[in-house]
Coordinates of C-alpha atoms in Angstrom, one line a residue:
M1 CA 0.0 0.0 0.0
D2 CA 2.8 2.4 0.9
K3 CA 4.5 1.8 -2.5
L4 CA 1.2 2.6 -4.3
Q5 CA 0.8 5.8 -2.4
H6 CA 4.4 6.7 -2.9
K7 CA 4.1 6.1 -6.6
S8 CA 0.9 8.2 -6.9
T9 CA 2.5 11.0 -4.8
K10 CA 5.5 10.9 -7.1
E11 CA 3.3 11.2 -10.2
Q12 CA 1.3 14.1 -8.6
L13 CA 4.5 15.9 -7.8
K14 CA 5.8 15.4 -11.4
S15 CA 2.5 16.6 -12.8
L16 CA 2.6 19.6 -10.5
R17 CA 6.1 20.5 -11.6
E18 CA 5.2 20.2 -15.3
D19 CA 2.1 22.3 -14.8
K20 CA 4.1 24.9 -12.9
S21 CA 6.8 25.0 -15.6
F22 CA 4.1 25.3 -18.3
Y23 CA 2.5 28.1 -16.3
N24 CA 5.8 29.9 -15.9
K25 CA 6.5 29.7 -19.6
K26 CA 3.1 31.0 -20.4
I27 CA 3.6 34.0 -18.0
L28 CA 7.1 34.7 -19.5
K29 CA 5.7 34.6 -23.1
G30 CA 2.8 36.9 -22.0
S31 CA 5.1 39.3 -20.3
L32 CA 7.4 39.5 -23.3
L33 CA 4.4 40.1 -25.5
A34 CA 2.9 42.8 -23.2
T35 CA 6.3 44.5 -23.0
L36 CA 6.6 44.5 -26.8
I37 CA 3.2 46.0 -27.2
A38 CA 3.9 48.6 -24.5
A39 CA 7.2 49.5 -26.1
T40 CA 5.7 50.3 -29.6
P41 CA 5.6 54.0 -29.0
F42 CA 9.4 53.9 -28.2
L43 CA 10.0 51.7 -31.2
F44 CA 8.1 54.3 -33.3
Y45 CA 10.2 57.2 -32.1
L46 CA 13.5 55.4 -32.9
Y47 CA 13.6 57.3 -36.2
E48 CA 14.5 60.4 -34.1
Y49 CA 18.0 58.9 -33.6
V50 CA 18.6 58.6 -37.4
P51 CA 20.8 61.4 -38.8
D52 CA 19.4 64.0 -41.2
E53 CA 21.7 62.8 -44.0
K54 CA 21.1 61.1 -47.3
I55 CA 23.4 58.2 -46.4
W56 CA 23.2 56.6 -43.0
D57 CA 26.2 54.4 -42.3
T58 CA 26.1 52.0 -39.3
F59 CA 28.2 49.0 -38.3
L60 CA 25.4 46.7 -39.5
F61 CA 24.4 48.3 -42.8
T62 CA 24.4 51.4 -45.0
Y63 CA 21.1 53.0 -45.8
N64 CA 21.1 55.3 -48.9
S65 CA 17.9 57.3 -49.1
N66 CA 17.3 58.0 -52.8
Y67 CA 13.6 58.9 -52.9
Y68 CA 13.3 60.6 -49.5
E69 CA 16.5 62.5 -49.8
N70 CA 16.9 62.0 -46.0
A71 CA 17.5 58.8 -44.0
K72 CA 15.5 60.2 -41.1
T73 CA 12.4 60.7 -43.3
G74 CA 12.9 57.2 -44.8
M75 CA 12.9 55.6 -41.4
W76 CA 9.9 57.7 -40.2
V77 CA 7.9 56.3 -43.2
L78 CA 9.1 52.8 -42.5
T79 CA 8.1 52.9 -38.8
M80 CA 4.7 54.4 -39.8
K81 CA 4.1 51.2 -41.8
F82 CA 5.9 48.6 -39.7
I83 CA 4.4 49.3 -36.2
P84 CA 0.8 48.7 -37.4
L85 CA 2.0 45.6 -39.1
L86 CA 3.7 44.4 -35.9
L87 CA 0.6 45.1 -33.8
S88 CA -1.7 43.4 -36.3
L89 CA 0.5 40.3 -36.4
I90 CA 0.4 40.1 -32.6
W91 CA -3.3 40.5 -32.6
F92 CA -3.7 37.7 -35.3
F93 CA -1.5 35.2 -33.4
T94 CA -3.1 35.8 -30.0
C95 CA -6.8 36.2 -31.1
R96 CA -9.1 33.5 -30.0
H97 CA -12.2 34.4 -31.9
W98 CA -13.6 32.7 -34.9
W99 CA -13.3 35.8 -37.1
Y100 CA -9.5 36.2 -36.6
H101 CA -8.9 35.4 -40.3
A102 CA -10.3 38.8 -41.2
L103 CA -7.1 40.2 -39.7
L104 CA -5.2 38.8 -42.6
I105 CA -6.5 41.6 -44.8
P106 CA -4.9 44.5 -42.8
I107 CA -1.8 42.4 -42.3
I108 CA -1.4 42.0 -46.0
M109 CA -2.1 45.7 -46.6
F110 CA 0.5 46.8 -44.0
S111 CA 3.0 44.3 -45.5
F112 CA 2.6 45.8 -48.9
Q113 CA 3.0 49.3 -47.5
T114 CA 6.1 48.3 -45.5
L115 CA 7.7 46.8 -48.6
S116 CA 6.8 49.9 -50.6
A117 CA 8.3 52.1 -48.0
L118 CA 11.5 50.0 -48.2
N119 CA 11.6 50.3 -52.0
D120 CA 13.0 53.8 -52.6
D121 CA 12.1 53.8 -56.3
V122 CA 8.4 53.9 -55.6
I123 CA 6.9 57.3 -56.3
F124 CA 3.4 56.9 -54.9
I125 CA 3.6 54.7 -51.8
D126 CA 0.0 54.2 -50.8
E127 CA -1.6 53.9 -54.3
L128 CA -3.1 50.8 -55.9
H129 CA -2.6 48.5 -52.9
I130 CA -6.3 47.7 -53.0
I131 CA -5.7 45.9 -56.3
W132 CA -3.2 43.6 -54.7
L133 CA -5.5 43.0 -51.8
L134 CA -8.5 42.1 -53.9
P135 CA -7.6 38.4 -54.4
F136 CA -6.9 37.9 -50.7
M137 CA -10.2 39.7 -49.8
A138 CA -12.0 37.5 -52.4
I139 CA -10.9 34.4 -50.4
V140 CA -11.0 35.7 -46.8
I141 CA -14.3 37.5 -46.8
P142 CA -16.5 34.7 -48.2
S143 CA -14.7 32.2 -45.9
I144 CA -15.6 34.3 -42.9
Y145 CA -19.2 34.6 -44.1
L146 CA -19.4 30.8 -44.6
I147 CA -18.1 30.2 -41.1
R148 CA -20.6 32.7 -39.7
A149 CA -23.5 31.1 -41.7
K150 CA -22.5 27.6 -40.4
M151 CA -22.5 28.9 -36.9
F152 CA -25.9 30.5 -37.1
N153 CA -27.3 27.3 -38.7
K154 CA -26.0 25.4 -35.7
I155 CA -27.5 27.9 -33.3
N156 CA -30.9 27.4 -34.9
D157 CA -30.6 23.6 -34.8
H158 CA -29.2 23.3 -31.3
D159 CA -29.3 25.0 -28.0
K160 CA -25.6 26.1 -28.0
T161 CA -24.4 29.5 -26.9
M162 CA -22.2 31.7 -29.1
E163 CA -19.2 31.0 -26.9
E164 CA -19.6 27.2 -27.3
L165 CA -19.8 27.6 -31.1
E166 CA -16.7 29.8 -31.1
E167 CA -14.9 27.1 -29.2
E168 CA -16.1 24.5 -31.7
F169 CA -14.8 26.4 -34.7
M170 CA -11.6 27.5 -33.0
I171 CA -8.4 25.9 -34.4
K172 CA -5.9 25.6 -31.6
P173 CA -2.3 24.7 -32.6
K174 CA -0.1 23.9 -29.7
T175 CA 3.0 26.0 -30.8
F176 CA 3.7 29.4 -32.3
W177 CA 5.1 27.7 -35.4
G178 CA 2.1 25.4 -35.6
K179 CA -0.1 28.5 -35.8
V180 CA 2.1 30.0 -38.5
S181 CA 2.4 26.8 -40.6
Q182 CA -1.4 26.5 -40.5
Y183 CA -1.7 29.4 -42.9
F184 CA 1.2 28.7 -45.3

């Protein structure tokens, strides 16, 4: 009897340690994510430390601002495009609602804008991006509508709450890369 109790106590302690380490990892990831979100205003104003010169030479890279004529202006435009992209990506990968696929549209839009800001040869940065977005919107918007229609059919057929249906339709990969690979 003592051996059986000792074995079950050992298993309980092991389970408790695993739960505690899982909880600690979850707290650490959440803290890093919250710090990154809280730091976005500081990330945005990093362009203030870029010199007012056409060529910005650092030990990592050399940035030649052809179109903007000023490296500081080029970095300002880049941060104006990158920070919303970063926040949209965080929202997409942490969202637990059934409609989170709709976030792909602003993510793609901010991605195009960021790439355009990096491309110094572009004359009109924010023009004609809607044309590039149309194929993605043609896939994402009907998909979201179909999921919504399926949910409301199930509501009418069964006595489930909206939260229960969201849980049913929610895809829950275990890892960050699992969530990323689910879309590509």
